[in-house]
Coordinates of N, CA and C in Angstrom, one line a residue:
X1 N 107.5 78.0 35.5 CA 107.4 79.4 35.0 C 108.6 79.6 34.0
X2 N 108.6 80.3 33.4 CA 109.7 80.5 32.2 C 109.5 82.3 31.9
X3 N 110.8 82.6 31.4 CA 110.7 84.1 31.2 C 109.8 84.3 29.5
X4 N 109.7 85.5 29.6 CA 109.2 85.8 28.6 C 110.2 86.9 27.2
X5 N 110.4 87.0 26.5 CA 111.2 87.7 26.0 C 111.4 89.2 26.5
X6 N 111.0 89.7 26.5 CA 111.1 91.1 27.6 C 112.0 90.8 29.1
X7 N 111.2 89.6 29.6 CA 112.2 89.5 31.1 C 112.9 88.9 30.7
X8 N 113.6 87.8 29.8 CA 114.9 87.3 29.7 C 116.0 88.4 29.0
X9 N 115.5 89.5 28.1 CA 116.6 90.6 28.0 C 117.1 91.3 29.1
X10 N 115.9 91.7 30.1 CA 116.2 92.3 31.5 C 117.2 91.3 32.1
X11 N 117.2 89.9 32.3 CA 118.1 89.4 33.1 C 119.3 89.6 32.4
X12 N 119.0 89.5 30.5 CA 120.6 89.4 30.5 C 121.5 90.3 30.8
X13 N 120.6 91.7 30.7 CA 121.4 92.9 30.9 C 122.0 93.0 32.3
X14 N 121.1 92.5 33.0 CA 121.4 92.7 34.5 C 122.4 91.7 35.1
X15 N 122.2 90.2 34.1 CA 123.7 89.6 34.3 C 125.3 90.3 33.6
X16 N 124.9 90.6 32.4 CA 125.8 91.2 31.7 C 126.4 92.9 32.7
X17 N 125.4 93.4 33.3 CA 125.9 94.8 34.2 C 127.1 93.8 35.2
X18 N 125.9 93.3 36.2 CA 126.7 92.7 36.9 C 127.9 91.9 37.1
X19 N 128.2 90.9 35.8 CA 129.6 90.6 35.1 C 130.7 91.2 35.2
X20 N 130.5 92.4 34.7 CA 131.7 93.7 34.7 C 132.0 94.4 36.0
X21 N 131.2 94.1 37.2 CA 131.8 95.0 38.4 C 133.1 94.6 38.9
X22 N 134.0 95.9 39.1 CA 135.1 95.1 39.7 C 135.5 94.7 41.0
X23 N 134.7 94.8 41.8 CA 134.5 94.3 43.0 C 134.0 93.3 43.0
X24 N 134.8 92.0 43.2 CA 133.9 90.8 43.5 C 133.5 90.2 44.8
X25 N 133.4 90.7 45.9 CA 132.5 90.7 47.1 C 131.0 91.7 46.4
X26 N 131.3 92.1 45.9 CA 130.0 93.1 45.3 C 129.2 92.2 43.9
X27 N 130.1 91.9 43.5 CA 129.7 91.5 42.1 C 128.6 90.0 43.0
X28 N 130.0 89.1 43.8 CA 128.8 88.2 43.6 C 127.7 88.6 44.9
X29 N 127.2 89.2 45.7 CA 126.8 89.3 46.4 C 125.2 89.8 45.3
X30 N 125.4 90.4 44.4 CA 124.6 90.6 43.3 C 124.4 89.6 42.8
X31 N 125.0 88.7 42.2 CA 124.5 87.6 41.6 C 123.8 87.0 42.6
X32 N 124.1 86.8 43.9 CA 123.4 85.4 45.0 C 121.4 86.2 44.7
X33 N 122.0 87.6 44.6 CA 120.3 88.2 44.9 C 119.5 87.8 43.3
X34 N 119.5 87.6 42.3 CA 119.5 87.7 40.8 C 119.3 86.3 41.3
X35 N 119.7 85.3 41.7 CA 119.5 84.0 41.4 C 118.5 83.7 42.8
X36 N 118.5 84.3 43.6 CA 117.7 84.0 45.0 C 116.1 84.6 44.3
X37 N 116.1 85.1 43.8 CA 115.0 86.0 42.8 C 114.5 85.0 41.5
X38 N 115.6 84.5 41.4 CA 115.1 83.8 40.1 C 113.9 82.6 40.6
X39 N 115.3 81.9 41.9 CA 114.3 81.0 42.7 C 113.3 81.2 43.5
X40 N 112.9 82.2 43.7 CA 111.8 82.7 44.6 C 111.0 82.9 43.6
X41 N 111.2 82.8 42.4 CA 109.8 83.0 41.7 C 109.8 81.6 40.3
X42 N 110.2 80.8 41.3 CA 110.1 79.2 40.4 C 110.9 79.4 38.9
X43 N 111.6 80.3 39.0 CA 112.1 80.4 37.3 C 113.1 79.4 36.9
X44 N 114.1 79.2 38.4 CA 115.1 78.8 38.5 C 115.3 77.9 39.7
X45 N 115.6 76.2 38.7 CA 115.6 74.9 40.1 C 117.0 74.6 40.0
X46 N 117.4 74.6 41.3 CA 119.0 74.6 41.0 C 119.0 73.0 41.4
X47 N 119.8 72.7 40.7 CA 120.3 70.8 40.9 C 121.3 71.3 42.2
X48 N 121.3 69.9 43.0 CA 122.5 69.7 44.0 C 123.3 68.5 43.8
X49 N 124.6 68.5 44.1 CA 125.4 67.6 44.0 C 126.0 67.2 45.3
X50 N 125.6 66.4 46.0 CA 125.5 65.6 47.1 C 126.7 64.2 47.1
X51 N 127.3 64.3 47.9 CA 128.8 63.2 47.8 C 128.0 62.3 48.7
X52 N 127.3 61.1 48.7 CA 126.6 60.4 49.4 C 127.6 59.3 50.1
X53 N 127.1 58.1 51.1 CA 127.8 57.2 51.2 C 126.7 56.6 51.6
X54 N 127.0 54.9 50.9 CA 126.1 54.0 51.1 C 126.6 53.1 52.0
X55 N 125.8 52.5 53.0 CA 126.1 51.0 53.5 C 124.6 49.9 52.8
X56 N 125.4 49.0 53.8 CA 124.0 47.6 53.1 C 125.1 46.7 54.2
X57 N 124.1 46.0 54.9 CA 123.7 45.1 55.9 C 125.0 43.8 55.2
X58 N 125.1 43.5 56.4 CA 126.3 42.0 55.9 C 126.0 41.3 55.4
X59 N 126.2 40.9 54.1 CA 126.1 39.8 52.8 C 126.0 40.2 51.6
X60 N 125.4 41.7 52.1 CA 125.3 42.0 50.2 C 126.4 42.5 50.1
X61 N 126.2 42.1 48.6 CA 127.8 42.4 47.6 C 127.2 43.5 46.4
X62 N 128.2 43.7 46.4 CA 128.2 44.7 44.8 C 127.5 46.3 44.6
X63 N 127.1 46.7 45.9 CA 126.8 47.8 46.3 C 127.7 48.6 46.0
X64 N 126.6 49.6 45.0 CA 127.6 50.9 44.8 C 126.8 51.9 44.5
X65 N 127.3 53.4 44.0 CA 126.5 54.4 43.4 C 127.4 54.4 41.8
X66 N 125.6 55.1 40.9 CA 126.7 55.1 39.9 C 127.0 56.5 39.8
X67 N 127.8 57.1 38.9 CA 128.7 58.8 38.3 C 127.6 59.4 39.1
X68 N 126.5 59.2 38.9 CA 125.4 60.3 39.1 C 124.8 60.3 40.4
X69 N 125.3 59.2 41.0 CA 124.7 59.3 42.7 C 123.7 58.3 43.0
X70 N 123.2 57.2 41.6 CA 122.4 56.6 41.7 C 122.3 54.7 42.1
X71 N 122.0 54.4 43.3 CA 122.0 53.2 43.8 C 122.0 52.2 42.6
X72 N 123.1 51.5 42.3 CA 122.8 50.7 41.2 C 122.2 49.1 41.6
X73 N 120.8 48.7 41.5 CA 120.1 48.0 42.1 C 120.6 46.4 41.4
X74 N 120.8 46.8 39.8 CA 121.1 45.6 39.0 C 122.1 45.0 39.8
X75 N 123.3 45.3 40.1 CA 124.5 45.2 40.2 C 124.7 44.8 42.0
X76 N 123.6 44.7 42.8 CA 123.2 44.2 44.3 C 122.9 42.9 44.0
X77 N 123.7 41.8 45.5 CA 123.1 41.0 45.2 C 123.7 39.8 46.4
X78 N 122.5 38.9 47.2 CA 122.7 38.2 48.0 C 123.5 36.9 47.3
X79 N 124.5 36.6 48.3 CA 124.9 35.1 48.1 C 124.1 33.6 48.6
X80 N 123.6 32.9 48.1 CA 123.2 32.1 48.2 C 123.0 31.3 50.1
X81 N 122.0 31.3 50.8 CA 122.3 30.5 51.6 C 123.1 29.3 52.1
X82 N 124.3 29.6 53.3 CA 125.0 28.3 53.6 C 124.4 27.1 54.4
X83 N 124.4 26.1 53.9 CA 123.2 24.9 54.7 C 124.8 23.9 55.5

């Protein structure tokens, strides 16, 4: 869903009212509703930033995440069987 020019003036105004209160237990308590609103009506997908921790089973090497949180698969890797 995406706003339409009419509803994106509305929000801005309504973020721009809201900006200027000087109460900020108030101010953001308004914003959480404006963005709870935005997401209740699919306008608005909020990203999460998640501090993960990886394990991997004894032998593998080179396990890591990269900047972005992503298992870097290239960079895994068994050592050779000891006979």
């Amino acid at each position: 869903m995406f706003l339409d020019a009419p509803a994106f003036s509305h929000l801005q105004a309504t973020l721009d009212a809201l900006q200027i209160q000087p109460n900020e237990k108030d101010r953001r308590a308004a914003l959480h509703r404006v963005f709870a609103d935005l997401m209740d009506d699919a306008t608005l997908t909020p990203l999460f930033n998640y501090h993960y921790r990886i394990s991997a089973p004894p032998g593998v090497n080179g396990v890591r995440l990269t900047p972005r949180g992503w298992f870097e698969f290239s960079e895994a890797w068994l050592p050779p069987p000891s006979q």
